[in-house]
Short mmCIF file of C-alpha atoms in Angstrom, two decimals:
data_model
loop_
_atom_site.label_atom_id
_atom_site.label_comp_id
_atom_site.label_asym_id
_atom_site.label_seq_id
_atom_site.Cartn_x
_atom_site.Cartn_y
_atom_site.Cartn_z
CA MET A 132 -13.02 -31.89 25.59
CA CYS A 133 -14.06 -28.58 24.08
CA PRO A 134 -16.72 -26.95 26.36
CA ALA A 135 -18.98 -26.31 23.38
CA LEU A 136 -18.96 -30.00 22.52
CA SER A 137 -19.62 -31.20 26.04
CA ARG A 138 -23.20 -29.88 25.86
CA GLY A 139 -24.22 -32.67 23.51
CA LEU A 140 -24.58 -33.20 19.79
CA CYS A 141 -28.13 -34.44 19.37
CA PRO A 142 -30.77 -32.39 17.52
CA GLY A 143 -32.32 -29.84 19.84
CA LYS A 144 -29.29 -29.76 22.12
CA GLY A 145 -25.78 -28.22 22.05
CA LEU A 146 -24.17 -27.71 18.69
CA LEU A 147 -27.09 -29.00 16.67
CA GLY A 148 -29.80 -27.07 18.48
CA PRO A 149 -32.64 -24.93 17.16
CA SER A 150 -30.24 -22.62 15.30
CA PHE A 151 -29.56 -25.44 12.83
CA MET A 152 -32.55 -26.15 10.57
CA PRO A 153 -31.47 -28.71 7.94
CA GLY A 154 -33.37 -28.79 4.71
CA SER A 155 -33.73 -32.58 4.46
CA SER A 156 -33.57 -35.77 6.49
CA ALA A 157 -30.25 -36.57 4.80
CA GLU A 158 -28.80 -33.35 6.17
CA VAL A 159 -30.11 -34.23 9.63
CA GLN A 160 -28.42 -37.63 9.51
CA SER A 161 -25.20 -36.13 8.18
CA SER A 162 -25.11 -33.50 10.89
CA ILE A 163 -25.64 -36.11 13.59
CA CYS A 164 -22.83 -38.31 12.21
CA ILE A 165 -20.47 -35.33 11.90
CA GLY A 166 -21.25 -34.24 15.42
CA ARG A 167 -20.57 -37.65 16.88
CA LEU A 168 -17.29 -37.97 14.98
CA VAL A 169 -16.13 -34.58 16.21
CA GLN A 170 -17.08 -35.49 19.77
CA SER A 171 -15.08 -38.72 19.49
CA LEU A 172 -11.97 -37.21 17.88
CA PHE A 173 -11.69 -33.97 19.83
CA PRO A 174 -9.84 -35.54 22.79
CA TRP A 175 -7.16 -36.79 20.36
CA LEU A 176 -6.01 -33.22 19.77
CA GLY A 177 -4.50 -33.13 23.25
CA SER A 178 -3.09 -36.65 23.13
CA PRO A 179 0.61 -37.24 23.85
CA SER A 180 0.58 -39.45 20.73
CA ALA A 181 1.68 -37.53 17.65
CA ASN A 182 -0.19 -39.98 15.41
CA LEU A 183 -3.50 -39.33 17.17
CA ARG A 184 -3.02 -35.56 17.03
CA LEU A 185 -2.16 -35.79 13.34
CA THR A 186 -5.19 -37.97 12.55
CA ALA A 187 -7.62 -35.66 14.36
CA THR A 188 -6.10 -32.48 12.89
CA ALA A 189 -6.12 -33.90 9.35
CA PHE A 190 -9.76 -34.97 9.73
CA PHE A 191 -10.85 -31.56 11.02
CA ALA A 192 -8.84 -29.84 8.27
CA GLU A 193 -11.01 -31.60 5.67
CA LEU A 194 -14.20 -31.32 7.70
CA VAL A 195 -14.21 -27.52 7.72
CA LYS A 196 -14.67 -27.61 3.93
CA ASP A 197 -18.16 -29.07 4.48
CA HIS A 198 -20.86 -26.40 4.39
CA LEU A 199 -22.75 -28.24 7.11
CA VAL A 200 -20.09 -27.02 9.51
CA GLU A 201 -21.01 -23.43 8.66
CA LYS A 202 -24.69 -24.15 9.33
CA THR A 203 -23.99 -25.64 12.75
CA LYS A 204 -22.09 -24.31 15.73
CA LEU A 205 -19.10 -26.49 14.93
CA LEU A 206 -17.05 -23.90 13.06
CA LYS A 207 -15.90 -21.86 16.05
CA PRO A 208 -14.58 -24.78 18.17
CA LEU A 209 -13.02 -26.46 15.12
CA LEU A 210 -11.24 -23.29 14.03
CA LYS A 211 -10.02 -22.70 17.58
CA ALA A 212 -8.63 -26.24 17.68
CA LEU A 213 -6.85 -25.79 14.34
CA LEU A 214 -5.32 -22.52 15.48
CA GLU A 215 -4.01 -24.23 18.61
CA ARG A 216 -2.54 -27.14 16.61
CA SER A 217 -0.70 -24.63 14.41
CA ARG A 218 1.83 -24.47 17.27
CA ASP A 219 2.23 -28.24 17.55
CA PRO A 220 5.87 -29.42 17.79
CA ILE A 221 5.29 -31.88 14.92
CA ASN A 222 5.74 -30.48 11.39
CA THR A 223 2.99 -32.55 9.80
CA VAL A 224 0.47 -31.61 12.49
CA ARG A 225 1.23 -27.91 11.95
CA GLN A 226 0.93 -28.49 8.21
CA MET A 227 -2.54 -30.03 8.55
CA ALA A 228 -3.57 -27.19 10.85
CA MET A 229 -2.57 -24.63 8.20
CA ARG A 230 -4.51 -26.61 5.59
CA GLY A 231 -7.60 -26.56 7.78
CA VAL A 232 -7.35 -22.83 8.44
CA GLY A 233 -7.18 -22.23 4.69
CA ASN A 234 -10.11 -24.55 4.05
CA VAL A 235 -12.35 -22.32 6.15
CA ALA A 236 -12.41 -20.02 3.12
CA SER A 237 -14.09 -22.82 1.15
CA GLY A 238 -16.43 -24.23 3.79
CA ALA A 239 -17.49 -21.07 5.59
CA PRO A 240 -16.72 -18.05 3.37
CA THR A 241 -19.42 -15.88 4.98
CA LYS A 242 -17.97 -16.48 8.45
CA LEU A 243 -14.35 -15.96 7.41
CA ARG A 244 -14.44 -12.19 7.79
CA GLY A 245 -15.36 -12.52 11.46
CA HIS A 246 -12.25 -14.62 12.10
CA ARG A 247 -9.90 -12.87 9.65
CA ALA A 248 -7.50 -11.47 12.23
CA ALA A 249 -6.73 -14.83 13.83
CA VAL A 250 -6.65 -16.64 10.47
CA VAL A 251 -4.26 -14.19 8.80
CA GLU A 252 -2.02 -14.07 11.87
CA VAL A 253 -1.53 -17.83 12.06
CA LEU A 254 -0.91 -18.16 8.31
CA CYS A 255 1.66 -15.35 8.38
CA ARG A 256 3.39 -17.20 11.18
CA GLY A 257 3.38 -20.29 9.00
CA LEU A 258 5.35 -18.42 6.34
CA GLU A 259 8.08 -17.91 8.91
CA ASP A 260 8.20 -21.60 9.89
CA VAL A 261 11.84 -22.49 9.33
CA ALA A 262 11.52 -26.01 10.71
CA GLY A 263 9.39 -27.37 7.87
CA ALA A 264 9.18 -26.17 4.25
CA GLU A 265 5.94 -28.13 3.91
CA VAL A 266 4.35 -25.90 6.57
CA ALA A 267 5.36 -22.77 4.65
CA ALA A 268 4.03 -24.27 1.40
CA GLU A 269 0.70 -25.07 3.04
CA SER A 270 0.53 -21.54 4.45
CA LEU A 271 1.12 -20.05 0.99
CA LEU A 272 -1.68 -22.16 -0.46
CA ALA A 273 -4.01 -21.32 2.44
CA LEU A 274 -3.38 -17.59 1.99
CA VAL A 275 -4.29 -17.90 -1.69
CA LYS A 276 -7.68 -19.30 -0.61
CA VAL A 277 -8.23 -16.80 2.20
CA LEU A 278 -7.22 -13.70 0.23
CA GLY A 279 -9.40 -14.91 -2.62
CA GLN A 280 -12.36 -14.27 -0.28
CA LEU A 281 -11.07 -11.20 1.56
CA LYS A 282 -10.20 -7.82 0.06
CA ALA A 283 -7.20 -5.75 1.06
CA SER A 284 -9.37 -3.53 3.26
CA ALA A 285 -10.30 -6.55 5.35
CA VAL A 286 -6.70 -7.68 5.74
CA GLY A 287 -5.36 -4.23 6.58
CA SER A 288 -1.68 -3.72 7.32
CA ALA A 289 -1.11 -7.48 7.18
CA LEU A 290 -1.16 -7.21 3.37
CA ALA A 291 2.29 -5.63 3.32
CA ASP A 292 3.62 -8.22 5.78
CA ILE A 293 2.30 -11.06 3.63
CA ALA A 294 3.85 -9.52 0.51
CA ARG A 295 7.25 -9.17 2.17
CA SER A 296 7.17 -12.74 3.51
CA THR A 297 6.08 -14.09 0.12
CA ARG A 298 9.05 -12.46 -1.64
CA ALA A 299 11.39 -14.74 0.30
CA PHE A 300 10.03 -17.79 -1.58
CA LEU A 301 10.23 -16.44 -5.14
CA GLY A 302 13.78 -17.73 -5.48
CA ALA A 303 13.35 -20.88 -3.40
CA GLU A 304 15.06 -24.12 -4.41
CA GLU A 305 11.79 -26.05 -4.16
CA GLU A 306 9.65 -25.71 -7.26
CA VAL A 307 6.37 -25.91 -5.36
CA LEU A 308 7.38 -23.00 -3.09
CA ARG A 309 8.23 -20.80 -6.07
CA ARG A 310 4.99 -21.67 -7.85
CA LEU A 311 2.81 -21.01 -4.80
CA ALA A 312 4.66 -17.77 -4.02
CA PHE A 313 3.99 -16.37 -7.50
CA THR A 314 0.37 -17.54 -7.30
CA LEU A 315 -0.06 -15.81 -3.95
CA TYR A 316 1.53 -12.62 -5.23
CA GLY A 317 -1.00 -12.55 -8.06
CA THR A 318 -3.78 -12.98 -5.51
CA LEU A 319 -2.31 -10.13 -3.45
CA ALA A 320 -2.38 -7.89 -6.50
CA SER A 321 -6.02 -8.75 -7.14
CA SER A 322 -6.93 -8.05 -3.51
CA ALA A 323 -5.03 -4.74 -3.46
CA SER A 324 -6.81 -3.17 -6.42
CA GLY A 325 -8.17 -0.40 -4.17
CA ARG A 326 -4.77 0.33 -2.57
CA ARG A 327 -2.77 1.23 -5.65
CA SER A 328 -0.29 3.66 -4.08
CA SER A 329 0.83 1.43 -1.20
CA PHE A 330 0.99 -1.80 -3.19
CA SER A 331 2.88 -0.13 -6.04
CA ARG A 332 5.94 -0.03 -3.77
CA GLU A 333 5.62 -3.78 -3.16
CA VAL A 334 5.37 -4.45 -6.90
CA GLU A 335 8.51 -2.44 -7.59
CA GLU A 336 10.36 -4.64 -5.10
CA VAL A 337 9.16 -7.90 -6.64
CA PHE A 338 9.17 -6.82 -10.30
CA PRO A 339 12.73 -8.08 -11.03
CA SER A 340 11.77 -11.56 -9.84
CA LEU A 341 8.64 -11.46 -12.00
CA VAL A 342 10.78 -10.72 -15.06
CA LEU A 343 13.47 -13.26 -14.17
CA HIS A 344 11.16 -16.23 -13.65
CA LEU A 345 9.14 -15.73 -16.82
CA ARG A 346 11.53 -18.39 -18.19
CA ASP A 347 11.80 -20.49 -15.06
CA PRO A 348 12.95 -24.05 -15.95
CA ALA A 349 9.77 -25.37 -14.32
CA PRO A 350 6.78 -24.74 -16.65
CA ALA A 351 4.31 -24.50 -13.75
CA VAL A 352 6.42 -21.79 -12.10
CA SER A 353 6.79 -19.93 -15.40
CA ASP A 354 3.00 -19.96 -15.91
CA ALA A 355 2.35 -18.78 -12.33
CA CYS A 356 4.93 -16.03 -12.77
CA LYS A 357 3.37 -14.79 -16.00
CA GLY A 358 -0.07 -14.74 -14.37
CA ALA A 359 1.29 -12.74 -11.43
CA LEU A 360 3.06 -10.31 -13.78
CA HIS A 361 -0.18 -9.52 -15.60
CA LEU A 362 -2.00 -8.92 -12.29
CA CYS A 363 0.83 -6.74 -10.95
CA ALA A 364 1.29 -4.73 -14.16
CA PRO A 365 -1.36 -2.07 -13.30
CA PHE A 366 0.75 -1.06 -10.27
CA LEU A 367 3.86 -0.23 -12.36
CA GLY A 368 4.84 3.38 -12.91
CA SER A 369 5.66 3.13 -16.62
CA LYS A 370 2.62 3.32 -18.90
CA ARG A 371 4.56 1.78 -21.80
CA VAL A 372 5.59 -1.23 -19.72
CA ARG A 373 2.05 -1.60 -18.36
CA ARG A 374 0.60 -1.46 -21.87
CA ARG A 375 3.13 -3.93 -23.27
CA ILE A 376 2.45 -6.49 -20.55
CA ALA A 377 -1.31 -6.05 -20.95
CA THR A 378 -1.07 -6.77 -24.69
CA SER A 379 1.49 -9.58 -24.51
CA ALA A 380 -0.89 -12.53 -24.84
CA GLY A 381 0.71 -13.68 -28.09
CA LEU A 382 4.30 -13.26 -26.96
CA SER A 383 6.53 -16.04 -25.69
CA ALA A 384 8.27 -15.60 -22.34
CA ALA A 385 11.56 -14.81 -24.11
CA GLU A 386 9.93 -12.16 -26.32
CA LEU A 387 8.20 -10.60 -23.33
CA GLN A 388 11.49 -10.40 -21.42
CA ASP A 389 13.12 -8.68 -24.42
CA GLU A 390 10.26 -6.19 -24.71
CA ILE A 391 10.24 -5.37 -21.00
CA CYS A 392 14.01 -4.81 -20.83
CA SER A 393 13.87 -2.60 -23.92
CA HIS A 394 11.11 -0.43 -22.44
CA LEU A 395 12.85 -0.25 -19.06
CA ALA A 396 16.04 1.00 -20.72
CA GLN A 397 14.07 3.87 -22.25
CA ASP A 398 11.54 4.71 -19.53
CA CYS A 399 12.66 3.25 -16.20
CA PRO A 400 16.44 3.12 -15.92
CA ALA A 401 16.26 2.79 -12.12
CA LEU A 402 14.08 -0.30 -12.45
CA LEU A 403 16.43 -1.78 -15.05
CA GLU A 404 19.33 -1.22 -12.66
CA ARG A 405 17.38 -3.05 -9.96
CA LEU A 406 16.73 -5.90 -12.39
CA PHE A 407 20.46 -6.06 -13.12
CA SER A 408 21.34 -6.13 -9.41
CA THR A 409 18.78 -8.85 -8.70
CA ALA A 410 19.98 -10.97 -11.62
CA ARG A 411 23.56 -10.60 -10.50
CA SER A 412 22.67 -11.72 -6.97
CA CYS A 413 20.79 -14.73 -8.35
CA CYS A 414 23.85 -15.74 -10.38
CA MET A 415 25.85 -15.92 -7.19
CA GLY A 416 23.10 -17.76 -5.29
CA SER A 417 22.62 -21.48 -4.76
CA CYS A 418 19.28 -21.97 -6.57
CA GLN A 419 20.00 -23.43 -10.02
CA ALA A 420 16.62 -22.37 -11.42
CA SER A 421 17.31 -18.75 -10.44
CA GLN A 422 20.84 -18.95 -11.87
CA VAL A 423 19.53 -20.10 -15.25
CA THR A 424 16.89 -17.35 -15.43
CA ALA A 425 19.37 -14.72 -14.22
CA VAL A 426 22.09 -15.34 -16.80
CA THR A 427 19.47 -15.24 -19.55
CA VAL A 428 18.20 -11.84 -18.41
CA LEU A 429 21.76 -10.53 -18.01
CA GLY A 430 22.34 -11.40 -21.67
CA ILE A 431 19.26 -9.39 -22.65
CA ILE A 432 20.42 -6.44 -20.54
CA LEU A 433 23.77 -6.48 -22.36
CA ASP A 434 21.89 -6.08 -25.65
CA THR A 435 19.46 -3.37 -24.50
CA ALA A 436 21.30 -1.20 -21.97
CA PRO A 437 22.87 2.08 -23.19
CA ALA A 438 26.64 2.05 -23.68
CA GLU A 439 27.21 4.56 -20.86
CA TRP A 440 25.53 2.18 -18.41
CA LEU A 441 27.81 -0.68 -19.34
CA GLN A 442 30.82 1.42 -18.40
CA ARG A 443 29.54 1.52 -14.82
CA TRP A 444 28.87 -2.21 -14.61
CA ASP A 445 31.24 -5.10 -13.98
CA LEU A 446 31.60 -6.35 -17.56
CA ALA A 447 34.00 -9.12 -16.51
CA PHE A 448 31.30 -10.50 -14.27
CA LEU A 449 28.64 -10.09 -16.96
CA TRP A 450 30.80 -11.86 -19.53
CA GLY A 451 31.52 -14.76 -17.19
CA ALA A 452 27.85 -15.08 -16.23
CA THR A 453 26.42 -14.92 -19.72
CA THR A 454 29.01 -17.25 -21.28
CA GLY A 455 28.19 -19.75 -18.56
CA ALA A 456 24.50 -19.53 -19.42
CA SER A 457 24.67 -22.10 -22.20
CA VAL A 458 26.28 -24.61 -19.85
CA CYS A 459 23.62 -24.07 -17.20
CA VAL A 460 20.76 -24.23 -19.68
CA ARG A 461 22.12 -27.37 -21.36
CA GLY A 462 22.50 -29.04 -17.99
CA THR A 463 18.94 -28.16 -17.09
CA LYS A 464 17.52 -29.33 -20.42
CA ASN A 465 19.32 -32.65 -20.22
CA GLU A 466 17.75 -33.46 -16.89
CA LYS A 467 14.67 -35.63 -16.86
CA PRO A 468 11.43 -33.62 -16.56
CA ARG A 469 10.39 -33.16 -12.97
CA ASP A 470 7.32 -34.94 -11.69
CA THR A 471 5.64 -31.88 -10.18
CA THR A 472 2.80 -33.94 -8.76
CA THR A 473 5.22 -36.04 -6.77
CA GLU A 474 7.04 -32.97 -5.49
CA GLU A 475 3.80 -31.38 -4.44
CA ASP A 476 2.79 -34.57 -2.67
CA VAL A 477 5.98 -34.34 -0.65
CA PHE A 478 5.40 -30.75 0.38
CA LEU A 479 1.64 -30.58 0.74
CA GLY A 480 1.48 -34.00 2.35
CA HIS A 481 -1.26 -35.90 0.55
CA ASN A 482 0.21 -38.96 2.25
CA ALA A 483 1.06 -37.16 5.51
CA ALA A 484 -1.27 -39.31 7.58
CA LYS A 485 0.66 -42.40 6.48
CA SER A 486 4.04 -41.02 7.56
CA ASN A 487 5.63 -41.23 10.99
CA PRO A 488 5.15 -37.76 12.56
CA ALA A 489 7.86 -38.36 15.15
CA GLN A 490 10.41 -38.64 12.36
CA ARG A 491 9.12 -35.52 10.58
CA GLY A 492 9.15 -33.03 13.43
CA GLY A 493 10.36 -34.54 16.67
CA ALA A 494 9.04 -36.79 19.37
CA GLY A 495 5.30 -36.77 19.91
#
């Protein structure tokens, strides 16, 4: 049992001592019930049973959203337990741990800054979790919550690490990973408003993906991408491109892509070349959503790029890619619309407690 919990949970003792002064009898009763539940479930975290560890971790992940936890001394031991479970061998347990760490931003925002180093470190590690895409998705969502409370100055050098790790998901096969990655990148841009010079380099790296996925086949991804593009626009070097994005509220995604490519051809040829290279790589990749967006942008580049540029590019490749666009797009449009809620359930595990953890991540 956690040493802090072993001192007792009754009013006047241990975690609910004099430092906690509830405002009503209902709060007193709630705090007592919460304390007793925590005391009962804490031993499950170290159980050899994966189901017990999952149940306790999932419960604590939701509990930290309650503001009563911030008023008591429960936050520190609960956060420590969640950080420890983030290394659990079971995917779904790690996923619930990441969810809980992110929920601290909702339940104890004033205390988050004091734990920012440990919180950011464990969530960055979650982005590198290759054993379970659902863990990475949960980490992306948690970072959106955490960075929504913290500014870039509080995150420090980790901001660049988060940005680089997030880029890896912008072209992911899974729709939910792409959507969360673009959402997180928009949050990064909002947090980095005071670090314009350093974050401008990150935006230049991700800008081609922002342009490509404006017409992502998944509407939720397209919307997230457009939101991120608007938040990242102030970090771009070209004033004309910045101004066009800022005033593009009435433009469709296709019109905005046309406008951006046209301005890049005139003002930022190096960035247009990077967009071309990224689109070409996406065409040769395995993600169908990225292939569809890439061939569309390549067609726009053919129309906007100066003639002397085209002489340097592989026109045979461009012709093959763009003529194949209609086939790709038709195939995508003929598919049944995706049920994004169902896909998100799979990745973010709304039914994770009902699944068999041993089958998800190994023996418990």
